[in-house]
Amino acid sequence: MNAIELFSKLMDGKRVQGVLYIDENTGKLTFKPNSNKTRTRLRDRLICRMEHGWVKESEERIKVYESVPKELGTAHVMAILDREHKDAKDALIDRELDMLEFC
């Protein structure tokens, strides 16, 4: 980044991350910007959508999300959680079987 670009960003009120130092060879004030590259992450792949949540797959994990309303009562919520976790497990088994068919 040259000095004109740096100065214009600062005058616009933006922040610039980097190191400001005096160069040993030239003896001039030098600015070295940090390279803040954004990490690109693959989006999670939906395996199964359920009544109260979903099952997704990332590069390293299987994710299960459940959100059940409290007003249904404890017994009903527990039954829903049991049913949906069974459905999530069945979806994972189906995914494995589908993967074996392609091999």
Short mmCIF file of N, CA and C in Angstrom, two decimals:
data_model
loop_
_atom_site.label_atom_id
_atom_site.label_comp_id
_atom_site.label_asym_id
_atom_site.label_seq_id
_atom_site.Cartn_x
_atom_site.Cartn_y
_atom_site.Cartn_z
N MET A 1 0.86 -1.17 0.00
CA MET A 1 0.00 0.00 0.00
C MET A 1 0.91 1.23 0.00
N ASN A 2 0.68 2.13 -0.93
CA ASN A 2 1.52 3.32 -0.97
C ASN A 2 1.00 4.38 -0.01
N ALA A 3 1.81 5.40 0.19
CA ALA A 3 1.50 6.43 1.18
C ALA A 3 0.24 7.20 0.83
N ILE A 4 -0.03 7.42 -0.45
CA ILE A 4 -1.22 8.18 -0.87
C ILE A 4 -2.49 7.39 -0.54
N GLU A 5 -2.47 6.08 -0.83
CA GLU A 5 -3.63 5.24 -0.49
C GLU A 5 -3.86 5.23 1.01
N LEU A 6 -2.79 5.05 1.76
CA LEU A 6 -2.87 5.00 3.21
C LEU A 6 -3.45 6.31 3.76
N PHE A 7 -2.92 7.42 3.29
CA PHE A 7 -3.37 8.72 3.78
C PHE A 7 -4.83 8.96 3.43
N SER A 8 -5.25 8.56 2.22
CA SER A 8 -6.65 8.77 1.83
C SER A 8 -7.60 7.93 2.69
N LYS A 9 -7.20 6.71 3.02
CA LYS A 9 -8.04 5.89 3.89
C LYS A 9 -8.15 6.49 5.28
N LEU A 10 -7.04 6.98 5.78
CA LEU A 10 -7.05 7.61 7.11
C LEU A 10 -7.90 8.88 7.12
N MET A 11 -7.82 9.66 6.06
CA MET A 11 -8.61 10.89 5.97
C MET A 11 -10.10 10.60 5.84
N ASP A 12 -10.47 9.43 5.27
CA ASP A 12 -11.87 9.04 5.18
C ASP A 12 -12.41 8.52 6.51
N GLY A 13 -11.54 8.43 7.51
CA GLY A 13 -11.97 7.98 8.83
C GLY A 13 -11.90 6.48 9.00
N LYS A 14 -11.24 5.78 8.07
CA LYS A 14 -11.14 4.33 8.17
C LYS A 14 -9.90 3.95 8.96
N ARG A 15 -9.93 2.74 9.51
CA ARG A 15 -8.79 2.23 10.25
C ARG A 15 -7.94 1.38 9.31
N VAL A 16 -6.65 1.44 9.53
CA VAL A 16 -5.72 0.66 8.73
C VAL A 16 -4.83 -0.11 9.69
N GLN A 17 -4.82 -1.44 9.56
CA GLN A 17 -4.00 -2.25 10.44
C GLN A 17 -2.67 -2.54 9.76
N GLY A 18 -1.61 -2.42 10.53
CA GLY A 18 -0.30 -2.69 9.98
C GLY A 18 0.78 -2.22 10.93
N VAL A 19 1.99 -2.13 10.40
CA VAL A 19 3.15 -1.74 11.19
C VAL A 19 3.76 -0.49 10.57
N LEU A 20 4.01 0.51 11.40
CA LEU A 20 4.66 1.74 10.98
C LEU A 20 6.06 1.73 11.58
N TYR A 21 7.09 1.81 10.72
CA TYR A 21 8.46 1.72 11.21
C TYR A 21 9.40 2.54 10.32
N ILE A 22 10.60 2.74 10.81
CA ILE A 22 11.63 3.43 10.02
C ILE A 22 12.50 2.36 9.39
N ASP A 23 12.57 2.37 8.06
CA ASP A 23 13.34 1.39 7.32
C ASP A 23 14.83 1.58 7.61
N GLU A 24 15.52 0.48 7.93
CA GLU A 24 16.94 0.56 8.27
C GLU A 24 17.79 0.97 7.07
N ASN A 25 17.42 0.52 5.88
CA ASN A 25 18.22 0.81 4.68
C ASN A 25 18.05 2.24 4.19
N THR A 26 16.80 2.69 4.12
CA THR A 26 16.53 4.01 3.55
C THR A 26 16.42 5.09 4.60
N GLY A 27 16.10 4.72 5.84
CA GLY A 27 15.92 5.70 6.89
C GLY A 27 14.59 6.44 6.79
N LYS A 28 13.68 5.94 5.94
CA LYS A 28 12.38 6.59 5.74
C LYS A 28 11.31 5.89 6.56
N LEU A 29 10.28 6.65 6.87
CA LEU A 29 9.12 6.10 7.56
C LEU A 29 8.37 5.19 6.60
N THR A 30 8.12 3.95 7.01
CA THR A 30 7.51 2.95 6.14
C THR A 30 6.31 2.33 6.83
N PHE A 31 5.28 2.04 6.06
CA PHE A 31 4.08 1.38 6.57
C PHE A 31 3.94 0.03 5.88
N LYS A 32 3.78 -1.02 6.67
CA LYS A 32 3.58 -2.36 6.13
C LYS A 32 2.20 -2.84 6.59
N PRO A 33 1.22 -2.96 5.66
CA PRO A 33 -0.13 -3.36 6.07
C PRO A 33 -0.18 -4.85 6.41
N ASN A 34 -1.06 -5.18 7.35
CA ASN A 34 -1.31 -6.58 7.67
C ASN A 34 -2.19 -7.16 6.58
N SER A 35 -1.92 -8.40 6.23
CA SER A 35 -2.78 -9.04 5.23
C SER A 35 -3.85 -9.83 5.97
N ASN A 36 -5.02 -9.25 6.08
CA ASN A 36 -6.15 -9.88 6.76
C ASN A 36 -7.05 -10.54 5.72
N LYS A 37 -6.62 -11.69 5.28
CA LYS A 37 -7.43 -12.40 4.31
C LYS A 37 -8.60 -13.07 5.02
N THR A 38 -9.76 -12.97 4.43
CA THR A 38 -10.92 -13.62 5.02
C THR A 38 -10.84 -15.11 4.75
N ARG A 39 -11.16 -15.87 5.76
CA ARG A 39 -11.14 -17.32 5.61
C ARG A 39 -12.41 -17.75 4.89
N THR A 40 -12.24 -18.55 3.89
CA THR A 40 -13.42 -19.07 3.19
C THR A 40 -13.71 -20.46 3.75
N ARG A 41 -14.91 -20.63 4.21
CA ARG A 41 -15.32 -21.87 4.83
C ARG A 41 -16.48 -22.42 4.02
N LEU A 42 -16.44 -23.72 3.77
CA LEU A 42 -17.55 -24.32 3.05
C LEU A 42 -18.80 -24.27 3.91
N ARG A 43 -19.92 -24.04 3.27
CA ARG A 43 -21.19 -24.01 4.00
C ARG A 43 -21.56 -25.41 4.43
N ASP A 44 -22.28 -25.49 5.55
CA ASP A 44 -22.75 -26.79 6.03
C ASP A 44 -23.79 -27.35 5.06
N ARG A 45 -23.72 -28.67 4.84
CA ARG A 45 -24.64 -29.31 3.92
C ARG A 45 -25.80 -29.91 4.73
N LEU A 46 -27.02 -29.56 4.34
CA LEU A 46 -28.21 -30.04 5.03
C LEU A 46 -28.41 -31.51 4.72
N ILE A 47 -28.49 -32.32 5.76
CA ILE A 47 -28.76 -33.74 5.59
C ILE A 47 -30.25 -34.00 5.71
N CYS A 48 -30.87 -33.39 6.72
CA CYS A 48 -32.30 -33.64 6.96
C CYS A 48 -32.91 -32.44 7.67
N ARG A 49 -34.08 -32.02 7.23
CA ARG A 49 -34.84 -30.99 7.93
C ARG A 49 -35.94 -31.71 8.70
N MET A 50 -36.06 -31.35 9.98
CA MET A 50 -37.05 -31.99 10.83
C MET A 50 -38.07 -30.97 11.29
N GLU A 51 -39.08 -31.43 11.99
CA GLU A 51 -40.18 -30.56 12.42
C GLU A 51 -39.68 -29.42 13.30
N HIS A 52 -38.78 -29.71 14.22
CA HIS A 52 -38.29 -28.70 15.16
C HIS A 52 -36.80 -28.43 15.03
N GLY A 53 -36.19 -28.77 13.91
CA GLY A 53 -34.76 -28.53 13.77
C GLY A 53 -34.20 -29.10 12.49
N TRP A 54 -32.89 -29.42 12.50
CA TRP A 54 -32.23 -29.93 11.31
C TRP A 54 -31.00 -30.75 11.69
N VAL A 55 -30.48 -31.49 10.70
CA VAL A 55 -29.20 -32.19 10.82
C VAL A 55 -28.35 -31.70 9.65
N LYS A 56 -27.14 -31.22 9.97
CA LYS A 56 -26.23 -30.72 8.94
C LYS A 56 -24.87 -31.37 9.08
N GLU A 57 -24.11 -31.31 7.98
CA GLU A 57 -22.77 -31.87 7.97
C GLU A 57 -21.78 -30.78 7.56
N SER A 58 -20.74 -30.59 8.38
CA SER A 58 -19.65 -29.69 8.00
C SER A 58 -18.45 -30.55 7.62
N GLU A 59 -17.31 -29.94 7.41
CA GLU A 59 -16.12 -30.71 7.05
C GLU A 59 -15.71 -31.66 8.17
N GLU A 60 -15.90 -31.25 9.41
CA GLU A 60 -15.40 -32.03 10.53
C GLU A 60 -16.49 -32.56 11.47
N ARG A 61 -17.73 -32.08 11.35
CA ARG A 61 -18.74 -32.43 12.35
C ARG A 61 -20.10 -32.72 11.73
N ILE A 62 -20.88 -33.48 12.49
CA ILE A 62 -22.30 -33.65 12.22
C ILE A 62 -23.01 -32.79 13.26
N LYS A 63 -23.89 -31.89 12.82
CA LYS A 63 -24.56 -30.95 13.72
C LYS A 63 -26.05 -31.25 13.75
N VAL A 64 -26.59 -31.31 14.97
CA VAL A 64 -28.02 -31.53 15.17
C VAL A 64 -28.55 -30.34 15.97
N TYR A 65 -29.61 -29.72 15.46
CA TYR A 65 -30.22 -28.57 16.14
C TYR A 65 -31.68 -28.89 16.41
N GLU A 66 -32.10 -28.64 17.64
CA GLU A 66 -33.49 -28.82 18.04
C GLU A 66 -33.95 -27.60 18.80
N SER A 67 -35.16 -27.15 18.53
CA SER A 67 -35.74 -26.04 19.27
C SER A 67 -37.23 -26.33 19.44
N VAL A 68 -37.59 -26.74 20.65
CA VAL A 68 -38.96 -27.16 20.93
C VAL A 68 -39.58 -26.16 21.90
N PRO A 69 -40.82 -25.72 21.64
CA PRO A 69 -41.48 -24.77 22.54
C PRO A 69 -41.72 -25.36 23.94
N LYS A 70 -41.47 -24.56 24.97
CA LYS A 70 -41.65 -25.00 26.35
C LYS A 70 -43.11 -25.27 26.70
N GLU A 71 -44.00 -24.50 26.09
CA GLU A 71 -45.40 -24.60 26.50
C GLU A 71 -46.04 -25.96 26.19
N LEU A 72 -45.33 -26.83 25.48
CA LEU A 72 -45.86 -28.16 25.20
C LEU A 72 -45.82 -29.07 26.42
N GLY A 73 -45.03 -28.70 27.41
CA GLY A 73 -44.93 -29.51 28.63
C GLY A 73 -43.73 -30.45 28.55
N THR A 74 -43.24 -30.80 29.72
CA THR A 74 -42.01 -31.58 29.79
C THR A 74 -42.16 -32.95 29.14
N ALA A 75 -43.22 -33.64 29.41
CA ALA A 75 -43.39 -35.00 28.86
C ALA A 75 -43.47 -34.96 27.33
N HIS A 76 -44.22 -34.00 26.79
CA HIS A 76 -44.37 -33.89 25.34
C HIS A 76 -43.03 -33.48 24.69
N VAL A 77 -42.31 -32.56 25.34
CA VAL A 77 -41.00 -32.13 24.81
C VAL A 77 -40.04 -33.31 24.79
N MET A 78 -40.04 -34.11 25.86
CA MET A 78 -39.15 -35.28 25.90
C MET A 78 -39.50 -36.27 24.81
N ALA A 79 -40.78 -36.46 24.54
CA ALA A 79 -41.20 -37.37 23.47
C ALA A 79 -40.77 -36.84 22.10
N ILE A 80 -40.90 -35.54 21.90
CA ILE A 80 -40.48 -34.93 20.63
C ILE A 80 -38.97 -35.08 20.45
N LEU A 81 -38.19 -34.82 21.52
CA LEU A 81 -36.74 -34.95 21.43
C LEU A 81 -36.33 -36.38 21.09
N ASP A 82 -36.97 -37.36 21.76
CA ASP A 82 -36.66 -38.77 21.45
C ASP A 82 -36.98 -39.09 20.00
N ARG A 83 -38.16 -38.67 19.53
CA ARG A 83 -38.57 -38.96 18.15
C ARG A 83 -37.63 -38.30 17.14
N GLU A 84 -37.29 -37.03 17.37
CA GLU A 84 -36.48 -36.33 16.40
C GLU A 84 -35.02 -36.78 16.42
N HIS A 85 -34.52 -37.21 17.57
CA HIS A 85 -33.17 -37.76 17.59
C HIS A 85 -33.12 -39.11 16.87
N LYS A 86 -34.19 -39.87 16.98
CA LYS A 86 -34.27 -41.11 16.22
C LYS A 86 -34.31 -40.80 14.72
N ASP A 87 -35.09 -39.79 14.33
CA ASP A 87 -35.14 -39.38 12.92
C ASP A 87 -33.78 -38.90 12.43
N ALA A 88 -33.05 -38.19 13.29
CA ALA A 88 -31.71 -37.70 12.92
C ALA A 88 -30.77 -38.88 12.69
N LYS A 89 -30.84 -39.87 13.56
CA LYS A 89 -29.99 -41.06 13.40
C LYS A 89 -30.35 -41.81 12.12
N ASP A 90 -31.65 -41.91 11.84
CA ASP A 90 -32.09 -42.57 10.60
C ASP A 90 -31.60 -41.82 9.37
N ALA A 91 -31.59 -40.50 9.43
CA ALA A 91 -31.10 -39.70 8.30
C ALA A 91 -29.61 -39.93 8.08
N LEU A 92 -28.85 -40.08 9.17
CA LEU A 92 -27.42 -40.36 9.03
C LEU A 92 -27.19 -41.75 8.42
N ILE A 93 -28.01 -42.71 8.82
CA ILE A 93 -27.89 -44.06 8.23
C ILE A 93 -28.22 -44.01 6.75
N ASP A 94 -29.29 -43.29 6.38
CA ASP A 94 -29.64 -43.15 4.97
C ASP A 94 -28.53 -42.49 4.17
N ARG A 95 -27.88 -41.48 4.77
CA ARG A 95 -26.78 -40.80 4.09
C ARG A 95 -25.63 -41.76 3.84
N GLU A 96 -25.31 -42.60 4.83
CA GLU A 96 -24.24 -43.59 4.66
C GLU A 96 -24.59 -44.59 3.57
N LEU A 97 -25.85 -45.04 3.55
CA LEU A 97 -26.26 -46.01 2.53
C LEU A 97 -26.20 -45.40 1.15
N ASP A 98 -26.58 -44.13 1.04
CA ASP A 98 -26.52 -43.44 -0.26
C ASP A 98 -25.06 -43.31 -0.73
N MET A 99 -24.17 -43.05 0.22
CA MET A 99 -22.76 -42.92 -0.14
C MET A 99 -22.19 -44.26 -0.60
N LEU A 100 -22.64 -45.36 0.00
CA LEU A 100 -22.15 -46.69 -0.39
C LEU A 100 -22.64 -47.07 -1.79
N GLU A 101 -23.81 -46.60 -2.18
CA GLU A 101 -24.35 -46.90 -3.51
C GLU A 101 -23.49 -46.28 -4.60
N PHE A 102 -22.89 -45.11 -4.32
CA PHE A 102 -22.08 -44.43 -5.34
C PHE A 102 -20.73 -45.10 -5.51
N CYS A 103 -20.27 -45.86 -4.51
CA CYS A 103 -18.93 -46.49 -4.60
C CYS A 103 -18.93 -47.75 -5.43
#
